[in-house]
Short mmCIF file of C-alpha atoms in Angstrom, two decimals:
data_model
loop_
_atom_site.label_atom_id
_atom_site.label_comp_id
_atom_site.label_asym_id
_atom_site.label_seq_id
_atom_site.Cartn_x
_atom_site.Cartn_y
_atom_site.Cartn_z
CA UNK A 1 86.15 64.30 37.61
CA UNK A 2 84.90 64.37 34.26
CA UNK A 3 86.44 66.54 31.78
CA UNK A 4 83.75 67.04 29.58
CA UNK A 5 81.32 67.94 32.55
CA UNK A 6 82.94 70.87 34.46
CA UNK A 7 82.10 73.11 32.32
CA UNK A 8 78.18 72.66 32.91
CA UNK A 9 78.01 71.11 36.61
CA UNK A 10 78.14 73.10 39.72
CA UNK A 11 78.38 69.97 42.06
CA UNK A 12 79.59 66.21 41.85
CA UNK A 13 78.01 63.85 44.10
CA UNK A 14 80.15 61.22 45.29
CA UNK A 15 78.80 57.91 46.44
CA UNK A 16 79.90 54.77 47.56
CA UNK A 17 78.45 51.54 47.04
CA UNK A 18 79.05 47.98 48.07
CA UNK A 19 76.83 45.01 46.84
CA UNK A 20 76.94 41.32 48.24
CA UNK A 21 77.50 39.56 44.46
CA UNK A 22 78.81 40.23 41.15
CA UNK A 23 76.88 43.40 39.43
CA UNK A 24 77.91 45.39 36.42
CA UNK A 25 77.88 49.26 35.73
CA UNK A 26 74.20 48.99 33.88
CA UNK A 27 73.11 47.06 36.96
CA UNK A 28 74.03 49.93 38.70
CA UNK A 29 72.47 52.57 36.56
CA UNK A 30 69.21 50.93 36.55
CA UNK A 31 68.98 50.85 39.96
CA UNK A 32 69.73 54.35 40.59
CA UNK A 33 66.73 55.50 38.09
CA UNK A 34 65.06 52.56 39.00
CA UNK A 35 64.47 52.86 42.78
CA UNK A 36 64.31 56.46 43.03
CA UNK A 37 61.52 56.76 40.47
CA UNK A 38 58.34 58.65 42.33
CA UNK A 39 60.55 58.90 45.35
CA UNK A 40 60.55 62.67 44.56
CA UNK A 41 58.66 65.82 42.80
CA UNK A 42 58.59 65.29 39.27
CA UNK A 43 60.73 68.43 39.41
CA UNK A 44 63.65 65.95 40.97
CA UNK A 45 62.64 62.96 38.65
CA UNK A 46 66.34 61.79 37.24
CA UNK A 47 65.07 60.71 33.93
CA UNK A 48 63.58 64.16 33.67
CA UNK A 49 66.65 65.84 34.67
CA UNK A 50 68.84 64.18 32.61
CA UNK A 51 66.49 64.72 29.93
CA UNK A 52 67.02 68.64 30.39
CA UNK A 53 70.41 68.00 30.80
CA UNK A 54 70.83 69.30 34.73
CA UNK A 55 71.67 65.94 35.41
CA UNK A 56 74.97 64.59 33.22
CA UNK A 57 76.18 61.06 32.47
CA UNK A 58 75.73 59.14 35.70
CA UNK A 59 79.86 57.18 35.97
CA UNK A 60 80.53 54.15 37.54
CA UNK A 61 83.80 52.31 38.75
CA UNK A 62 83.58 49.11 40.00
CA UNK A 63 85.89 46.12 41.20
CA UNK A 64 84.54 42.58 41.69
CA UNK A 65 86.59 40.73 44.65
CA UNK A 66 85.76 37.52 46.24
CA UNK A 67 82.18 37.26 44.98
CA UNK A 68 81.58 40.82 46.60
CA UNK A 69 81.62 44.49 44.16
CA UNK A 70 82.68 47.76 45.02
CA UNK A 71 82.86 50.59 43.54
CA UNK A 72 81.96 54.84 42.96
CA UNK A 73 79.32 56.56 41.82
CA UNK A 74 79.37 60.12 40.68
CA UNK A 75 76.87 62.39 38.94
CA UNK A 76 76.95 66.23 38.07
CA UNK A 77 74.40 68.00 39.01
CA UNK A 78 73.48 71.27 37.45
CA UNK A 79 70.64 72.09 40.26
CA UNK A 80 71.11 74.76 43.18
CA UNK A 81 72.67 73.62 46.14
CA UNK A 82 69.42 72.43 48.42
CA UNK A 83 68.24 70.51 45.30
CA UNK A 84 71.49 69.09 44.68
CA UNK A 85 71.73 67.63 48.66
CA UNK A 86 68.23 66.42 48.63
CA UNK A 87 68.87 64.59 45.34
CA UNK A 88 71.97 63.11 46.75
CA UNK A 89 70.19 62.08 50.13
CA UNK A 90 67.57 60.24 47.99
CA UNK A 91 70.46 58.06 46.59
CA UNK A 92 71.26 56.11 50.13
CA UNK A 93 67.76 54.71 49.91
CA UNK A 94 68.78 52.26 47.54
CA UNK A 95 68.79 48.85 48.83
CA UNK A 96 69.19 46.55 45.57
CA UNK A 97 71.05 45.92 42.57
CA UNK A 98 70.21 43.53 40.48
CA UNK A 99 69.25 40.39 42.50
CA UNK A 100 72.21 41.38 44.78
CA UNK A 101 71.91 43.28 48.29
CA UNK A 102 73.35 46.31 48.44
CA UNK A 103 73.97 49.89 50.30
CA UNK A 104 75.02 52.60 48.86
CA UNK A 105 76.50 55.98 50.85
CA UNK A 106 77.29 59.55 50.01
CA UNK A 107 81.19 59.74 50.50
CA UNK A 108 81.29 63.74 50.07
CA UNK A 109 79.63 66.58 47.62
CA UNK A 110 82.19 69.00 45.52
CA UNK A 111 81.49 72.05 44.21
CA UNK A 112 83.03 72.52 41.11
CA UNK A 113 83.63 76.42 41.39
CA UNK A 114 85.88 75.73 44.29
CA UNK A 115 87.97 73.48 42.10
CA UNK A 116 88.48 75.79 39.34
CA UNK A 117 89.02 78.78 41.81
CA UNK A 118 92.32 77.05 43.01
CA UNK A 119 92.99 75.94 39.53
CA UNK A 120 92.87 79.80 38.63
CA UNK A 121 94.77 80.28 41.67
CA UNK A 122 97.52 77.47 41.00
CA UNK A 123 97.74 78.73 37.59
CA UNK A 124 98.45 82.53 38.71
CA UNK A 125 101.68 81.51 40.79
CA UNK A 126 102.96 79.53 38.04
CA UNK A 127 102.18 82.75 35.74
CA UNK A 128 103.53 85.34 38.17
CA UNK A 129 106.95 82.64 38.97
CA UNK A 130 107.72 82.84 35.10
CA UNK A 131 107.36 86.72 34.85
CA UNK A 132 109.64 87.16 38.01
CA UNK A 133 112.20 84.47 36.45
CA UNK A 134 112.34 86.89 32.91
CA UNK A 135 112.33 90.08 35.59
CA UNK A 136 115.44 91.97 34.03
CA UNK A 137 117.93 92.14 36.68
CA UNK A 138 118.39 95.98 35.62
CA UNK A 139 114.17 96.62 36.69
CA UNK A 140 115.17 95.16 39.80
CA UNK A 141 118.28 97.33 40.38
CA UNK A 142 116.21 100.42 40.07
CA UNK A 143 113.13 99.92 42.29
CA UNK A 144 115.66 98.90 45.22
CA UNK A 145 117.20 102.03 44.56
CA UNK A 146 114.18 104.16 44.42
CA UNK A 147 112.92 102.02 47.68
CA UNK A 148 116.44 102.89 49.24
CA UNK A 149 115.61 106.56 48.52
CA UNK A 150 112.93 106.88 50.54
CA UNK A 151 113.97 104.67 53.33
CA UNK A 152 113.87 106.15 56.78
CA UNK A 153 117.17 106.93 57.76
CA UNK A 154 119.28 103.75 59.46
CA UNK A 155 120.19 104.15 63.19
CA UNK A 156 123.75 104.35 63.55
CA UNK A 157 126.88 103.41 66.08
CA UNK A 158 128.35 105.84 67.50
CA UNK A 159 131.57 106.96 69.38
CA UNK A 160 133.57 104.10 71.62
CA UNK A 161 130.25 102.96 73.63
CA UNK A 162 128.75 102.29 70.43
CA UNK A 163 125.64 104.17 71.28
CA UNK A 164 122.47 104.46 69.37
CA UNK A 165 122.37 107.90 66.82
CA UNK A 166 120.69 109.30 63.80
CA UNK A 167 123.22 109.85 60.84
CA UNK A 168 123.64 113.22 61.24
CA UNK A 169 124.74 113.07 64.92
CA UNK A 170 128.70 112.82 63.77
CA UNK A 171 128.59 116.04 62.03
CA UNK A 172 126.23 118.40 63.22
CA UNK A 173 126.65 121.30 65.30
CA UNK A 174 123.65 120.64 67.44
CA UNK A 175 122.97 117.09 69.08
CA UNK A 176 119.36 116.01 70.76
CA UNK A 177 120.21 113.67 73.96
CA UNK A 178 117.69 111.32 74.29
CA UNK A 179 117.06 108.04 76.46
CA UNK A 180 116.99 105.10 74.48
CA UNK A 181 117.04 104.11 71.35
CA UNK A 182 113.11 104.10 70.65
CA UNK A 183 113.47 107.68 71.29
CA UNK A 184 116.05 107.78 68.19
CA UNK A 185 113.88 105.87 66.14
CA UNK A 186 111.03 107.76 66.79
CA UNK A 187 112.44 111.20 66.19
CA UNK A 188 113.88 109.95 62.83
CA UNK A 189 110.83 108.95 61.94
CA UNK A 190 109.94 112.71 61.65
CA UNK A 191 112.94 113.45 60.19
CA UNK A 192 115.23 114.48 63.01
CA UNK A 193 118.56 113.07 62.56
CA UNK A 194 121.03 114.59 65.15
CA UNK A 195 120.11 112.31 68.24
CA UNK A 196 122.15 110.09 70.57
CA UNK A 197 121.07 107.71 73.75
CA UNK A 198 122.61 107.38 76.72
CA UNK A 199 121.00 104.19 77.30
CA UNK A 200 120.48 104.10 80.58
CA UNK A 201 120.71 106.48 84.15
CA UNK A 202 124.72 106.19 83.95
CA UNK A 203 125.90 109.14 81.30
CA UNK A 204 128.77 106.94 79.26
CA UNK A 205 131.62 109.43 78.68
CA UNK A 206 130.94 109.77 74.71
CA UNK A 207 128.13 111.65 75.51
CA UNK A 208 129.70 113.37 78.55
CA UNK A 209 132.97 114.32 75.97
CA UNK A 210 129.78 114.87 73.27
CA UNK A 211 128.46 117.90 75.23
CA UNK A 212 131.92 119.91 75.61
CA UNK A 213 131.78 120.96 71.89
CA UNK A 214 128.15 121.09 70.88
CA UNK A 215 124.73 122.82 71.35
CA UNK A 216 123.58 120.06 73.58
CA UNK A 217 119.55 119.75 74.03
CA UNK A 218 118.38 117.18 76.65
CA UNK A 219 114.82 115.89 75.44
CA UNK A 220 113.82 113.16 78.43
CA UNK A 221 111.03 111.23 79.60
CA UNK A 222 108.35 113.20 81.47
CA UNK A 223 109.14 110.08 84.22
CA UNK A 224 111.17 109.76 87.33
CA UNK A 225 113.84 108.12 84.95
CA UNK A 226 113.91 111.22 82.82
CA UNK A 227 114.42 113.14 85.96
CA UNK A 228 117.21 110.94 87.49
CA UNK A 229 119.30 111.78 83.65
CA UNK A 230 118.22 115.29 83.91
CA UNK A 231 120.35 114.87 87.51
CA UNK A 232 123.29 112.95 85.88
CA UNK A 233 123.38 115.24 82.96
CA UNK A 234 123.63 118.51 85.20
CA UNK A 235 126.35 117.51 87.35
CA UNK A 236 128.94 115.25 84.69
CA UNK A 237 127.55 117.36 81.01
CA UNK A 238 127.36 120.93 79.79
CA UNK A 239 124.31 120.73 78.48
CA UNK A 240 122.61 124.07 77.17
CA UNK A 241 118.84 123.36 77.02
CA UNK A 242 116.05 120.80 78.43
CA UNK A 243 112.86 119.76 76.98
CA UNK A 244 110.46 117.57 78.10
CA UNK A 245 107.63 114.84 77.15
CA UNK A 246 104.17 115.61 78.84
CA UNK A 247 104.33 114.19 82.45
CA UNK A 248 103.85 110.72 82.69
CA UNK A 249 104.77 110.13 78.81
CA UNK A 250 107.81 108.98 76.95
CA UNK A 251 109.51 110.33 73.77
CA UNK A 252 109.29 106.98 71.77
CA UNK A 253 105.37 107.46 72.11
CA UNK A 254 105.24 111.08 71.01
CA UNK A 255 103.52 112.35 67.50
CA UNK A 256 104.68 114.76 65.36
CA UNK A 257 102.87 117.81 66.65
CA UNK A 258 104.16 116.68 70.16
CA UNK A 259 107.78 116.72 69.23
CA UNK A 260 107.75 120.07 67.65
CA UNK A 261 105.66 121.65 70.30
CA UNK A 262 108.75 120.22 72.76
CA UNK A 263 111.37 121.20 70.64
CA UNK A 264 109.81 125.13 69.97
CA UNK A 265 109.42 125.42 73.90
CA UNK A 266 112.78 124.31 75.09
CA UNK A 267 114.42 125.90 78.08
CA UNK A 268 117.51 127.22 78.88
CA UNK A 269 119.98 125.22 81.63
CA UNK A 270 120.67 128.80 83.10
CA UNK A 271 116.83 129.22 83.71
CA UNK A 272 116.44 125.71 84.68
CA UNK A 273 118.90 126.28 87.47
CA UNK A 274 118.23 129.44 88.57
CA UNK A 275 114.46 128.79 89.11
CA UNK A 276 114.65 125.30 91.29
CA UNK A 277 118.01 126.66 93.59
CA UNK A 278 120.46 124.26 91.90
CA UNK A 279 123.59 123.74 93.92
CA UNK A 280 126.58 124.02 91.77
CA UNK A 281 128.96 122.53 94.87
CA UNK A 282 127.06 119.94 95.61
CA UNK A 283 125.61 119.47 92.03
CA UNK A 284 122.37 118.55 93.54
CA UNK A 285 118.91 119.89 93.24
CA UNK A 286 117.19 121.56 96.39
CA UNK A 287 113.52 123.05 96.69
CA UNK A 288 114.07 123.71 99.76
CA UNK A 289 117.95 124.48 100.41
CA UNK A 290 117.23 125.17 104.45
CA UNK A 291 115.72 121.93 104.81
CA UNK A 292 118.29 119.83 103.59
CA UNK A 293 121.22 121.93 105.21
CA UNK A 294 119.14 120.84 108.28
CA UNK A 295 119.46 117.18 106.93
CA UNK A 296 123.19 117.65 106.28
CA UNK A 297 124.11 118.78 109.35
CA UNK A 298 121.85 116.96 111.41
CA UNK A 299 123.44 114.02 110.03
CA UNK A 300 126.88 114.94 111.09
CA UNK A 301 125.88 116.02 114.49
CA UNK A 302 123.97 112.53 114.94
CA UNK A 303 127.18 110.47 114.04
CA UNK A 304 129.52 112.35 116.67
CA UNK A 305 126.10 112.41 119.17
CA UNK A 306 126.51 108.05 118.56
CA UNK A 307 130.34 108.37 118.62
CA UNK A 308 130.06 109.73 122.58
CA UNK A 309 127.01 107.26 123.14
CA UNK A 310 129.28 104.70 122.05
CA UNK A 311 132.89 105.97 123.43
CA UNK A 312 131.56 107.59 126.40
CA UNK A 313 133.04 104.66 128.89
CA UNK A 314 135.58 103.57 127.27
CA UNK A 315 137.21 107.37 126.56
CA UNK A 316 135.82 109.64 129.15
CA UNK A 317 138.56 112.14 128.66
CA UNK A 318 137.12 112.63 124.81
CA UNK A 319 133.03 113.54 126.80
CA UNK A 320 134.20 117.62 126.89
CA UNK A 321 135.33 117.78 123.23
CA UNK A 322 132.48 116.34 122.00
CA UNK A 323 130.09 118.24 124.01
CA UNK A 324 131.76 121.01 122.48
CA UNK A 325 132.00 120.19 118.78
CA UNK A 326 128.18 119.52 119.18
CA UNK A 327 127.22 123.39 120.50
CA UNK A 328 129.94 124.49 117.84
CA UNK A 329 127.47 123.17 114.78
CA UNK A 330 124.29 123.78 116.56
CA UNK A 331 125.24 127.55 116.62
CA UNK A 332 126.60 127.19 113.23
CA UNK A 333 123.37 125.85 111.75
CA UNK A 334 121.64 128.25 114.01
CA UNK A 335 123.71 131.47 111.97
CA UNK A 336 123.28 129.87 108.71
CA UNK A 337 119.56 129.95 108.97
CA UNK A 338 119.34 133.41 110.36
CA UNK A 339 121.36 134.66 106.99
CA UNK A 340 118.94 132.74 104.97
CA UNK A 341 116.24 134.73 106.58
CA UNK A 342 117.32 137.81 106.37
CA UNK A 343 118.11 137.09 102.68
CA UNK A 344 114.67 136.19 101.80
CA UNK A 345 113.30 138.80 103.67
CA UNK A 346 115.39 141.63 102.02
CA UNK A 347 114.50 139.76 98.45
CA UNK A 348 111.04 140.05 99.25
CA UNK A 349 110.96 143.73 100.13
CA UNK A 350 112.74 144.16 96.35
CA UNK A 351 109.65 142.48 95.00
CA UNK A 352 107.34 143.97 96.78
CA UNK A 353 106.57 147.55 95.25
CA UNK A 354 106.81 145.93 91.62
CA UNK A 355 103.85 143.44 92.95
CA UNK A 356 101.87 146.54 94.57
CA UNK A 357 101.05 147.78 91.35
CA UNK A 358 99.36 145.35 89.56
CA UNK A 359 97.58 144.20 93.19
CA UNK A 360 96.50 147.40 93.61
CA UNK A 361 94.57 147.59 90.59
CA UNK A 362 93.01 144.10 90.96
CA UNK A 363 91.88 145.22 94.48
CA UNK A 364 90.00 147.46 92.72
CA UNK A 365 88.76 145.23 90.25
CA UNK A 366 87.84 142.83 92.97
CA UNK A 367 84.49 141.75 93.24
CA UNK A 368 83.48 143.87 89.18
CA UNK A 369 83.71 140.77 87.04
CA UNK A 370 85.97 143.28 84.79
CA UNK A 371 89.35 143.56 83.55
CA UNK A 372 91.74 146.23 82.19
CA UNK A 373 93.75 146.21 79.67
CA UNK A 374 97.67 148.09 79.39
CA UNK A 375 100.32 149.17 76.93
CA UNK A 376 104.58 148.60 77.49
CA UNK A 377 104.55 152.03 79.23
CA UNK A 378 101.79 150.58 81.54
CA UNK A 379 98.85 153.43 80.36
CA UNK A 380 95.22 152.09 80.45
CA UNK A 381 93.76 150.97 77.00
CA UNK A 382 90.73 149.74 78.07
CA UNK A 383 88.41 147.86 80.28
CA UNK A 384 86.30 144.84 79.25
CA UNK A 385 84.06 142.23 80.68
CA UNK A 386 85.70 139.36 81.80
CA UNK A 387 83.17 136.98 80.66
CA UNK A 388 84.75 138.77 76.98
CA UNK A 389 88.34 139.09 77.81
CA UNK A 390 89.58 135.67 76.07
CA UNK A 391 87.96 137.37 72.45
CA UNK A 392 88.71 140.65 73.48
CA UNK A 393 92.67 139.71 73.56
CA UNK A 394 92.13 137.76 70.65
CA UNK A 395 90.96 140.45 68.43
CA UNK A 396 92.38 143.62 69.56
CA UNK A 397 94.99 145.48 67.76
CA UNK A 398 96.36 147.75 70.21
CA UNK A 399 99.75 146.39 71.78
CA UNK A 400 98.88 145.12 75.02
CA UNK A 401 101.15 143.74 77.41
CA UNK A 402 100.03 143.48 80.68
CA UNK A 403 96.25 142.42 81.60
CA UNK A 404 94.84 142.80 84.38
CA UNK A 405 91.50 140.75 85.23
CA UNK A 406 88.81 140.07 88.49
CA UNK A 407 89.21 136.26 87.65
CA UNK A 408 90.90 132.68 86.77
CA UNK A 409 93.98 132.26 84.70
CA UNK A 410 93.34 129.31 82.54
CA UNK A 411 95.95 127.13 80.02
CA UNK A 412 93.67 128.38 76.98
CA UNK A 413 94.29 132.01 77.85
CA UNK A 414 97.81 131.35 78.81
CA UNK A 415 98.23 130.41 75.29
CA UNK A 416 96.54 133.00 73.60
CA UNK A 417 98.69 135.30 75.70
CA UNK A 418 101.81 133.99 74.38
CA UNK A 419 100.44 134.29 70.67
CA UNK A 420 99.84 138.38 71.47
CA UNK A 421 103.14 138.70 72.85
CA UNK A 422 101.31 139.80 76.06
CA UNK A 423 103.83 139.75 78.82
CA UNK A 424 101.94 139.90 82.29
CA UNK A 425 98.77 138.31 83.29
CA UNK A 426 97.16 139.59 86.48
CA UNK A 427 94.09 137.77 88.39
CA UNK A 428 92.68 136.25 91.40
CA UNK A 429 94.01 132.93 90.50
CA UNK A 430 95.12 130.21 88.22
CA UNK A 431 93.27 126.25 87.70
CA UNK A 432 95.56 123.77 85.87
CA UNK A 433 97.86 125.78 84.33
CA UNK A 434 100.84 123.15 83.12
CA UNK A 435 102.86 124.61 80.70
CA UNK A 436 103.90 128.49 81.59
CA UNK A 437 105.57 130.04 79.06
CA UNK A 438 109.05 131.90 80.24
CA UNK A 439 107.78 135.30 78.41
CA UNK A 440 105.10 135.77 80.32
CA UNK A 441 104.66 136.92 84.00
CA UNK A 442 101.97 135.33 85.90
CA UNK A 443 100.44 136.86 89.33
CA UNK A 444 98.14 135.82 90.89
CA UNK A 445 96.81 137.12 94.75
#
């Protein structure tokens, strides 16, 4: 490149050119002004561009080798960049120099703003390299403390299974049970520091010896994974409440707003097990306790039924007993469900006047499209549209607890319900309702 040039050329042409004899440089020269005279515009004329100066000093190299020269041509250009390539193609037409053959072939075209953009670039590392090397060693010492400061919190080991915690896990009074140890990351993340993972379906004992001396709250997976620890945690842990993620989503996945709203609505285990008809002998879960009972003892009846199948030849004298052990827990089974019965039925005629007021009233609702509201001491307020009741709730002031309605209980006015400390809601029947507060009472017909 030429120095003296860079600071008023945009591009250098490059050229090549190879001659069959012995030329010099102003053999060269002439040539190129020579044969490309009236091959362009006047506009493009060399001599006229070099005369306005947006042509420079045209440099040769050359070598002379075994009666043959070589050598490269380059000439700044000043001109835009379709001037600039035209002028360049224009070059390759030359055919002559001197009384010598010769070609002569565009090798490449640089633009000069490129090269000085990674000179400036070049020249910023080696600037910014010095200023880190005279960096005072103090500076440094207190931005990686004030970077430590705000940090997020490190996960840490904890008890012999070296499980995944937040800090404050050793130390606090209350302890979050979680999955994994996403889960922990995530809930540090918004600043939640007394977690733990159990890693896994199989509850290692430092969590199990964890829950005898803390407020233990279980916050799982809405998944069949978070279900099978919900299991585990019931029947090894004394846990005292459960929370959830939405079905189908996991804790590690779960913004801010989501955790809190978990965390605000956590249940009780006493709630938990008295609403799904936990076993505490068996430590198993049963929605329906008659059905499995069934199962149980179906099973043992079916194993002594295969035990005479099997025996019956060989032990004939054992055909009576087992005949008789059969009809023994067939009439068992047979007792047991008529005492389950009779339970439920005298259960249901408990219920059943403390329904028959609030039906009664919606039977006479039925069919106005209107609702009524009532106080704690169950006296009328007043009676709105429903196509109103959602604002009407909203804005009243009177303390109403119990509503009464000829329609659908939806999530929205579930919600509003629990805002207004309203403690009954009374229609013809619910759509989608997935979270149900524990305060409020829901009937439907």
């Amino acid at each position: 490149m030429v120095k003296d040039e860079i600071t008023t050329t945009k591009y250098l042409i490059h050229s090549q050119i190879n001659a069959k004899g012995f030329v010099e440089k102003p053999d060269v020269v002439g040539a190129i002004f020579g044969q490309t005279e009236g091959l362009l515009s006047d506009s493009l004329d060399l001599r006229e561009l070099q005369k306005t100066g947006r042509i420079g000093r045209i440099k040769v190299e050359m070598t002379n080798k075994s009666g043959r020269t070589q050598g490269e041509i380059i000439i700044p250009s000043s001109l835009d960049r379709v001037e600039t390539t035209i002028l360049a193609a224009s070059l390759e037409t030359i055919n002559r120099v001197g009384p010598c053959e010769a070609n002569l072939k565009i090798t490449k075209i640089e633009d000069v703003r490129a090269v000085k953009r990674r000179t400036i670039v070049e020249r910023a590392k080696e600037l910014y390299q010095n200023m880190m090397e005279d960096f005072t060693p103090e500076s440094s010492r207190m931005i990686e403390e004030v970077k430590e400061s705000i940090r997020m919190p490190e996960i840490i080991e904890y008890g012999e299974d070296n499980l995944p915690a937040g800090p404050n896990t050793p130390t606090s009074d209350a302890v979050l049970i979680v999955e994994g140890r996403s889960d922990v990351l995530n809930l540090l993340k918004y600043g939640i520091k007394n977690t733990i993972a159990v890693e896994g379906v199989n509850i290692p004992k430092t969590v199990v010896d964890l829950t005898k001396d803390r407020t233990i709250t279980a916050f799982l997976d809405g998944d069949r994974g978070g279900d099978l620890i919900l299991k585990e945690l019931l029947q090894i842990g004394d846990i005292d409440y459960v929370t959830r993620a939405p079905r189908g989503q996991e804790v590690e996945y779960l913004d801010k707003d989501q955790v809190i709203y978990a965390l605000k609505n956590k249940t009780s285990v006493d709630k938990i097990t008295s609403h799904v008809n936990y076993n505490h002998n068996q430590h198993k879960f049963h929605n329906k306790p008659r059905t499995n009972n069934n199962h149980t003892e179906n099973n043992k009846i079916h194993r002594q039924t295969t035990q005479y199948n099997h025996e019956e030849k060989k032990q004939p004298q054992h055909k009576q007993e087992i005949r008789h052990q059969y009809k023994q827990h067939k009439q068992e089974d047979k007792t047991k469900h008529e005492k389950e019965e009779n339970t439920q039925k005298q259960e249901t005629i408990k219920k059943q006047p403390k329904l028959n007021k609030y039906q009664k009233i919606l039977n006479q609702l039925s069919g106005t499209s209107k609702g009524k509201f009532y106080n704690a001491d169950f006296n009328e307020i007043k009676e709105v549209p429903v196509a109103n009741i959602y604002n009407e709730i909203k804005n009243t002031q009177d303390d109403v607890k119990t509503v009464v309605f000829d329609g659908i209980i939806s999530q929205r006015l579930v919600d509003l319900a629990r805002e207004k400390n309203v403690e009954c809601l009374t229609a013809v029947k619910m759509n989608e309702v997935v979270k149900k507060p524990e305060t409020i009472k829901i009937i439907t017909k």
